PDB file of C-alpha atoms in Angstrom:
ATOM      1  CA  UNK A   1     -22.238  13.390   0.796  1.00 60.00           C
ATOM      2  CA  UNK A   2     -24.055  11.339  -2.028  1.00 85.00           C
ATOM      3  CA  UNK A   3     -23.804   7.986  -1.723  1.00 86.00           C
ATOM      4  CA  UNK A   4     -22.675   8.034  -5.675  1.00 90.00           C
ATOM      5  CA  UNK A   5     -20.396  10.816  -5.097  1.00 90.00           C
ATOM      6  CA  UNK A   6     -18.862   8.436  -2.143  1.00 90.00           C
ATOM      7  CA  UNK A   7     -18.320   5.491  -4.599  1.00 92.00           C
ATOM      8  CA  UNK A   8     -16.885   7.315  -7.532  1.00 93.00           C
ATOM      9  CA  UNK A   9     -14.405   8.944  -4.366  1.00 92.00           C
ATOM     10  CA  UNK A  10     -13.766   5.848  -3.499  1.00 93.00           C
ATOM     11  CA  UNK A  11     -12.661   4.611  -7.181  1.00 93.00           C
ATOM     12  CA  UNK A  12     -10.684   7.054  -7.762  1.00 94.00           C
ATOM     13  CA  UNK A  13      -8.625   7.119  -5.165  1.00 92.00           C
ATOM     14  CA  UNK A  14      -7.841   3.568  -5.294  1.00 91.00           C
ATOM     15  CA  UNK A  15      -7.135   4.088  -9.116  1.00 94.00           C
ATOM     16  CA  UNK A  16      -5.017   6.520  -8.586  1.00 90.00           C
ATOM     17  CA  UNK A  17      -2.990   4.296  -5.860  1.00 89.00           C
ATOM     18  CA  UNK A  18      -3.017   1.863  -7.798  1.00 88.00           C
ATOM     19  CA  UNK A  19      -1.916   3.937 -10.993  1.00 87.00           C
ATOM     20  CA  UNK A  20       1.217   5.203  -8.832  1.00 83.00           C
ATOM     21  CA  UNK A  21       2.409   2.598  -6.770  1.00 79.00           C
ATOM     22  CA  UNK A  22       5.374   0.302  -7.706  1.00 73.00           C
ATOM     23  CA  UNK A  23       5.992  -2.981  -5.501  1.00 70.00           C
ATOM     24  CA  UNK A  24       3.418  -4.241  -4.204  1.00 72.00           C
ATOM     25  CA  UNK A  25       1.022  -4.275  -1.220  1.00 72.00           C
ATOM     26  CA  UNK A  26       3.500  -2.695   1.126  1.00 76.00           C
ATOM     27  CA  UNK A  27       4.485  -0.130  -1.177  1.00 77.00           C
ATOM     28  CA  UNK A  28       0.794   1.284  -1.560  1.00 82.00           C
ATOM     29  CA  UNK A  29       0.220   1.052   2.537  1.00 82.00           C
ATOM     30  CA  UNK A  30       1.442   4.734   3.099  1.00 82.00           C
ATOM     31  CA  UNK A  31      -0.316   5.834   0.329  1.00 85.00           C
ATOM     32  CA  UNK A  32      -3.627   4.344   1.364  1.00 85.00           C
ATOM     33  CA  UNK A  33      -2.848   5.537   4.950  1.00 86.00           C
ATOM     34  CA  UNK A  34      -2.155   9.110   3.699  1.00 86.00           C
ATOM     35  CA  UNK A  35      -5.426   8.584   1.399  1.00 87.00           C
ATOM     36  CA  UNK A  36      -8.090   7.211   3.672  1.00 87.00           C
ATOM     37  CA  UNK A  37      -7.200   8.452   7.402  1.00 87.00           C
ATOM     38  CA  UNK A  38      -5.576  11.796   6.674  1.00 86.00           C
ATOM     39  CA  UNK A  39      -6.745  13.363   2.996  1.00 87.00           C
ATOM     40  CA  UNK A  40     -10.124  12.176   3.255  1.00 87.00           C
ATOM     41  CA  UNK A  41     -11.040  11.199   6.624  1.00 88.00           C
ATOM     42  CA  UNK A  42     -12.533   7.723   6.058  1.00 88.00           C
ATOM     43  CA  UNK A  43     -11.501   6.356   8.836  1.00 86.00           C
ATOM     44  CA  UNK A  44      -9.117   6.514  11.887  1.00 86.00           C
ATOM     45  CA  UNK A  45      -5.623   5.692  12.382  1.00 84.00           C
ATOM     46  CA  UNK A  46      -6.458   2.830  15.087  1.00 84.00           C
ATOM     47  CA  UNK A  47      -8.776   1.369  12.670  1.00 86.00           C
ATOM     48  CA  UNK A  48      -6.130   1.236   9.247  1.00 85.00           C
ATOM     49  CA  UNK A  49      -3.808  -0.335  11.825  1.00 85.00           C
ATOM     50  CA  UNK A  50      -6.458  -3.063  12.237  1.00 85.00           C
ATOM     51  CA  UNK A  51      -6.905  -3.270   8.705  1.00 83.00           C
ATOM     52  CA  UNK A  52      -3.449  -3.617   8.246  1.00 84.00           C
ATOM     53  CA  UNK A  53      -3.535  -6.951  10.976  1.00 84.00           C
ATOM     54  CA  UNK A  54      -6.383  -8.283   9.116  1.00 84.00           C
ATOM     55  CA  UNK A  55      -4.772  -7.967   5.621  1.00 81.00           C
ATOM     56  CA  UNK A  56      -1.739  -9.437   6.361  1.00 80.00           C
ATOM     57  CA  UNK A  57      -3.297 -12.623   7.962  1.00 81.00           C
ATOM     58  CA  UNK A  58      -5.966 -12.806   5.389  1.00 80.00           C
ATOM     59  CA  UNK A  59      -4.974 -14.656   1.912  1.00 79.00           C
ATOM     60  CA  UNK A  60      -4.139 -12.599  -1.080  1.00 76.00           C
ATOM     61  CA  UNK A  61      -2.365  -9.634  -1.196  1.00 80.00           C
ATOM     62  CA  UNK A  62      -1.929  -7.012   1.823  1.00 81.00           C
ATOM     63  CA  UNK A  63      -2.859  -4.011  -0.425  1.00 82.00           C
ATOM     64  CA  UNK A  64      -6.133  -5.283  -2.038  1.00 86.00           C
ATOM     65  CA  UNK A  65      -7.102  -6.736   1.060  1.00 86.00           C
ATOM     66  CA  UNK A  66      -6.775  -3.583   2.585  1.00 87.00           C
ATOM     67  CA  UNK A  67      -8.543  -1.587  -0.399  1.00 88.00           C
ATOM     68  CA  UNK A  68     -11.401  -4.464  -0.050  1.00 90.00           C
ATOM     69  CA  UNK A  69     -11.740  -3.785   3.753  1.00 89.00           C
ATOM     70  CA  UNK A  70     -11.741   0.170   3.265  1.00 90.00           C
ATOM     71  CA  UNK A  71     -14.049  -0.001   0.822  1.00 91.00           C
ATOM     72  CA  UNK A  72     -16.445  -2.334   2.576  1.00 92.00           C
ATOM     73  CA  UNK A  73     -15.702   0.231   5.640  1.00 89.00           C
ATOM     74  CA  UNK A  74     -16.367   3.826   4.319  1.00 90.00           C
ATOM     75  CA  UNK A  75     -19.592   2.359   2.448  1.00 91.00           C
ATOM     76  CA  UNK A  76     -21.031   0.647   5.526  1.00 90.00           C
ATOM     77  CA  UNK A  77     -20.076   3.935   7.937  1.00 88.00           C
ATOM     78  CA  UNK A  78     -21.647   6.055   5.471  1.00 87.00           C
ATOM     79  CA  UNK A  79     -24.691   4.472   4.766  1.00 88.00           C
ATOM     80  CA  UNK A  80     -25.693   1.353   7.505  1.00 88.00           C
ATOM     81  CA  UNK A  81     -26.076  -0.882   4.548  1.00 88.00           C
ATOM     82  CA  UNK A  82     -24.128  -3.920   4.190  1.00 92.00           C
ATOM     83  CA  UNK A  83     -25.041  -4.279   0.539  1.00 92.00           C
ATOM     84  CA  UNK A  84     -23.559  -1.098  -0.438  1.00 93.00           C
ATOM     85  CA  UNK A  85     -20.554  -1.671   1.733  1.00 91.00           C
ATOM     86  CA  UNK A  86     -19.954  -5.074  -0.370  1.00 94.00           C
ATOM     87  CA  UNK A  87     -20.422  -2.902  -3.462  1.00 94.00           C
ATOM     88  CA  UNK A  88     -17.416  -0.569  -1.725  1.00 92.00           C
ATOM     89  CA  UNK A  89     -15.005  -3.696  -1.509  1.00 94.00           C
ATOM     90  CA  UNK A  90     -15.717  -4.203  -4.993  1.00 95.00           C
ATOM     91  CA  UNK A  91     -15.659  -0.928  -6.514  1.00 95.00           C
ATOM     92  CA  UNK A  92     -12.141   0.110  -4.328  1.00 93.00           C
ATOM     93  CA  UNK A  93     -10.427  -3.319  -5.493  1.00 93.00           C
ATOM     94  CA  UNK A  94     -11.147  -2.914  -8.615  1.00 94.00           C
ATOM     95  CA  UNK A  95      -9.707   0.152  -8.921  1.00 95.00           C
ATOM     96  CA  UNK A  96      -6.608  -0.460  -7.206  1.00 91.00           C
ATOM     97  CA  UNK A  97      -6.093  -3.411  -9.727  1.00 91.00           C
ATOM     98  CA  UNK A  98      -7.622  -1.851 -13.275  1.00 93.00           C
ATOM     99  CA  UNK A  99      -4.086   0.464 -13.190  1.00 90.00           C
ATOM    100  CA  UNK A 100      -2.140  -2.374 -12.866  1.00 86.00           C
ATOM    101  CA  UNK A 101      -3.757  -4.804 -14.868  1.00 89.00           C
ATOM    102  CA  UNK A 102      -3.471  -2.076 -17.919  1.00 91.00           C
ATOM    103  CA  UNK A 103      -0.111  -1.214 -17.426  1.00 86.00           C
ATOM    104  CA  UNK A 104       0.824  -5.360 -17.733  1.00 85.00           C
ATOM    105  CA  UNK A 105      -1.316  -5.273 -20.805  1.00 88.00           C
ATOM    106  CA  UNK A 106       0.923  -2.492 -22.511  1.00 86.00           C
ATOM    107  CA  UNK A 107       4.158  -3.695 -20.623  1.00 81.00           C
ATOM    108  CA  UNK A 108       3.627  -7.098 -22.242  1.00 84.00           C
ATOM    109  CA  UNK A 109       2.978  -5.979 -25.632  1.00 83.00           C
ATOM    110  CA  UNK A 110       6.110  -3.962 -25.667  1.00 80.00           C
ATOM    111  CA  UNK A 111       8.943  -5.853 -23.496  1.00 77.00           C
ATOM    112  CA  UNK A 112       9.847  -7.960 -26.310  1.00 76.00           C
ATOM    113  CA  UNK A 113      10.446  -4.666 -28.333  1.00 80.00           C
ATOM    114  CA  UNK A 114      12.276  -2.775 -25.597  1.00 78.00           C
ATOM    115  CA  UNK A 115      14.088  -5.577 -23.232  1.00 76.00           C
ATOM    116  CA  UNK A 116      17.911  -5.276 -24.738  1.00 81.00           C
ATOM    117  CA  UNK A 117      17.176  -1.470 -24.380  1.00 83.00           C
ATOM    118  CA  UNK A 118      19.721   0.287 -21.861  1.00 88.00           C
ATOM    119  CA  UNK A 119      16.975   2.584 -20.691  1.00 87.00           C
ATOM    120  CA  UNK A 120      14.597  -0.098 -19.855  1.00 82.00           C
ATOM    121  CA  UNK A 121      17.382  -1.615 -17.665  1.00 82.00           C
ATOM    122  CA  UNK A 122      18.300   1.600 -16.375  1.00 87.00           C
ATOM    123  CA  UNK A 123      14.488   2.254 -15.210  1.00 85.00           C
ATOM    124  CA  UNK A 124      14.651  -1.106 -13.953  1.00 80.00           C
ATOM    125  CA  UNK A 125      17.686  -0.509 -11.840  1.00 85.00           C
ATOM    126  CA  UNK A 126      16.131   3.137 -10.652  1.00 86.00           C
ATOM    127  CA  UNK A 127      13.578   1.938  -9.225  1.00 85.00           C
ATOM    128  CA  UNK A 128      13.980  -0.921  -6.888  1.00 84.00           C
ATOM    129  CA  UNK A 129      15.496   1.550  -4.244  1.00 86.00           C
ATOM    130  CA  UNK A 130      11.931   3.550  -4.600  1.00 86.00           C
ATOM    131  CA  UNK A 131      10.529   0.387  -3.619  1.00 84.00           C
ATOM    132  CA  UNK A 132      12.476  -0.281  -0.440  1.00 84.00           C
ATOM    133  CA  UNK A 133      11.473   2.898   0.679  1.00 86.00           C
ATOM    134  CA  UNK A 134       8.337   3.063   0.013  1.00 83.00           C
ATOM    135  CA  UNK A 135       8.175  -0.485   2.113  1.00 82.00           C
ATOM    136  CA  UNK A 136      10.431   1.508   4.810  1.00 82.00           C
ATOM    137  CA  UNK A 137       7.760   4.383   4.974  1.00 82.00           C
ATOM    138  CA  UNK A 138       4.856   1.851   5.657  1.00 79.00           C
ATOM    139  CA  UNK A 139       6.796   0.264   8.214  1.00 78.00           C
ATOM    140  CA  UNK A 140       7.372   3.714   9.863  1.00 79.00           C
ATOM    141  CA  UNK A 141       4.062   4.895   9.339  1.00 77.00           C
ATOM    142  CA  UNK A 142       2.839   2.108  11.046  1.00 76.00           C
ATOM    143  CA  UNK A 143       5.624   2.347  14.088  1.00 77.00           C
ATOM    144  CA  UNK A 144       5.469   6.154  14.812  1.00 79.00           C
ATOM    145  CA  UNK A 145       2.634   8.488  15.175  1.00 78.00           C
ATOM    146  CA  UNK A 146       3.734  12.165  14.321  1.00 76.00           C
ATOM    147  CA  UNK A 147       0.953  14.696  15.125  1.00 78.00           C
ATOM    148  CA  UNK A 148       2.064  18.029  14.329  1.00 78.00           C
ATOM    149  CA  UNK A 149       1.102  21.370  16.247  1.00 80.00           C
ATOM    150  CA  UNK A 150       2.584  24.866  15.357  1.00 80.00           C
ATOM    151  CA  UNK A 151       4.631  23.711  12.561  1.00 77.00           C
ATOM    152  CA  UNK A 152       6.897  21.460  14.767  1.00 81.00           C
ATOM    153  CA  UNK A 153       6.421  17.159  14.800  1.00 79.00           C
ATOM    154  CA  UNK A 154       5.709  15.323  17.906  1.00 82.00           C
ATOM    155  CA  UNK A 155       6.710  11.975  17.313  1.00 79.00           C
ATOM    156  CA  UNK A 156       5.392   9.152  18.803  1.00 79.00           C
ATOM    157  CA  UNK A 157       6.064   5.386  19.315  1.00 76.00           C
ATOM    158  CA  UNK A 158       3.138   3.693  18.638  1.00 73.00           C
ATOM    159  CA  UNK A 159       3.231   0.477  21.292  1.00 70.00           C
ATOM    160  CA  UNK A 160       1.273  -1.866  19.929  1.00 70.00           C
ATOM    161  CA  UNK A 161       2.779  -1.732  16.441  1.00 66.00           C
ATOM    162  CA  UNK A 162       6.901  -1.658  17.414  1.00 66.00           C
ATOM    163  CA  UNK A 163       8.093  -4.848  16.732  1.00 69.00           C
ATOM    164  CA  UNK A 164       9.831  -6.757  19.582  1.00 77.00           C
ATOM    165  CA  UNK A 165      13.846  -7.685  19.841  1.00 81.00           C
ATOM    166  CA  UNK A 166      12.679 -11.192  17.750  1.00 84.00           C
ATOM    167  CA  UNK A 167      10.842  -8.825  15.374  1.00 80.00           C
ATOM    168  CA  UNK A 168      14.651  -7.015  14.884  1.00 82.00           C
ATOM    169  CA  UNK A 169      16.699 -10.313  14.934  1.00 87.00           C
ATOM    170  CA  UNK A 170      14.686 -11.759  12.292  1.00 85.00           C
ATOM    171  CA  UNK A 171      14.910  -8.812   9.950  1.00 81.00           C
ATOM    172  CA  UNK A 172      19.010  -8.758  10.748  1.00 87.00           C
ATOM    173  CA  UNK A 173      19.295 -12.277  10.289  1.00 89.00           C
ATOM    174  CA  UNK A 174      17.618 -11.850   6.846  1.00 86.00           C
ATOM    175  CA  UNK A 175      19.733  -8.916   6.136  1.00 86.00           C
ATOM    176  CA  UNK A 176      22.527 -10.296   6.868  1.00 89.00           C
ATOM    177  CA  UNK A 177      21.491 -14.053   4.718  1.00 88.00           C
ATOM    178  CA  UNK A 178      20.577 -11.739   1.497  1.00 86.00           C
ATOM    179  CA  UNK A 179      23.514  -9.130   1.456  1.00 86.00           C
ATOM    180  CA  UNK A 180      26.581 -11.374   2.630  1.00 88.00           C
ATOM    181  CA  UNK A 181      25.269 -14.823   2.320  1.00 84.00           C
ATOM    182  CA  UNK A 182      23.530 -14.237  -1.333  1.00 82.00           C
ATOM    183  CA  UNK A 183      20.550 -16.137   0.143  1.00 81.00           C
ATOM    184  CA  UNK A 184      17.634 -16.118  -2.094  1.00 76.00           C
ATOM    185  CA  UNK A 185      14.790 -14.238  -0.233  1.00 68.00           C
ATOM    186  CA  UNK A 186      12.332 -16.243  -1.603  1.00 64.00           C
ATOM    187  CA  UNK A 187      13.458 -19.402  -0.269  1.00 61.00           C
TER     188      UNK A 187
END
């Protein structure tokens, strides 16, 4: 594989993630997973785990940190150079953030136009429950390793990534805060 042909791989599936993914980081984690360890086999599942780790204590957000670190990744395993694989963090955060930063273009120009519009508020309303699961299917992806022989799923509990009982009291205790105590989340 070209080196070119690697790069312009590279941008477009980060455009394209970036193009179809609504809220956030998290939400574009099983789509990168999907992208870079199983349709094109960029790199392995132990090692987006690890990129995961690193984006999340990194500043910035999880999902360009994770399209930076790909990126820099796939162009260094492909080609020993660490020039080119600086090139790949730019060229895949880039295009995971060109999508967005043209849809904000055209959703600024036109909110004034369209915000008392029922439709707008009904799209609005639609898809917030997309984004909780698309934040549930990283957090699964990310728990459970299903390998699949003969048409059937093996699932398995990947050790190192279940979160302990804190992990779970934590997440309940915010549940509970949010749903029944009307507790701002970002607080």
């Amino acid at each position: 594989m070209t080196t070119i042909y690697l790069f312009l791989q590279l941008a477009w599936t980060f455009f394209v993630i970036g193009a179809f993914t609504i809220g956030g980081g998290y939400a574009m984690l099983s789509l990168i997973q999907n992208q870079v360890v199983v349709e094109h086999p960029w790199i392995s599942e132990a090692t987006f785990t690890d990129i995961v780790a690193v984006s999340q204590m990194t500043p910035g957000p999880v999902g360009i940190n994770s399209a930076t670190y790909v990126g820099y990744n796939v162009l260094v395993n492909a080609t020993g150079s660490q020039v080119l694989g600086v090139c790949g963090s730019l060229t895949a955060t880039l295009a995971l953030m060109i999508p967005s930063f043209i849809i904000m273009l055209l959703i600024v120009k036109f909110y004034q136009k369209f915000k008392a519009s029922k439709l707008y508020a009904g799209t609005m309303d639609w898809l917030k429950p997309c984004v909780v699961g698309l934040i549930g299917a990283a957090a699964v992806i990310l728990m459970f390793k299903t390998t699949w022989a003969d048409g059937v799923p093996s699932v398995q509990v990947v050790a190192d990534n279940f979160p302990d009982w804190k992990s779970w009291f934590l997440l309940g205790g915010a549940f509970v805060a949010g749903y029944w105590g009307k507790v701002n989340p970002n607080l």
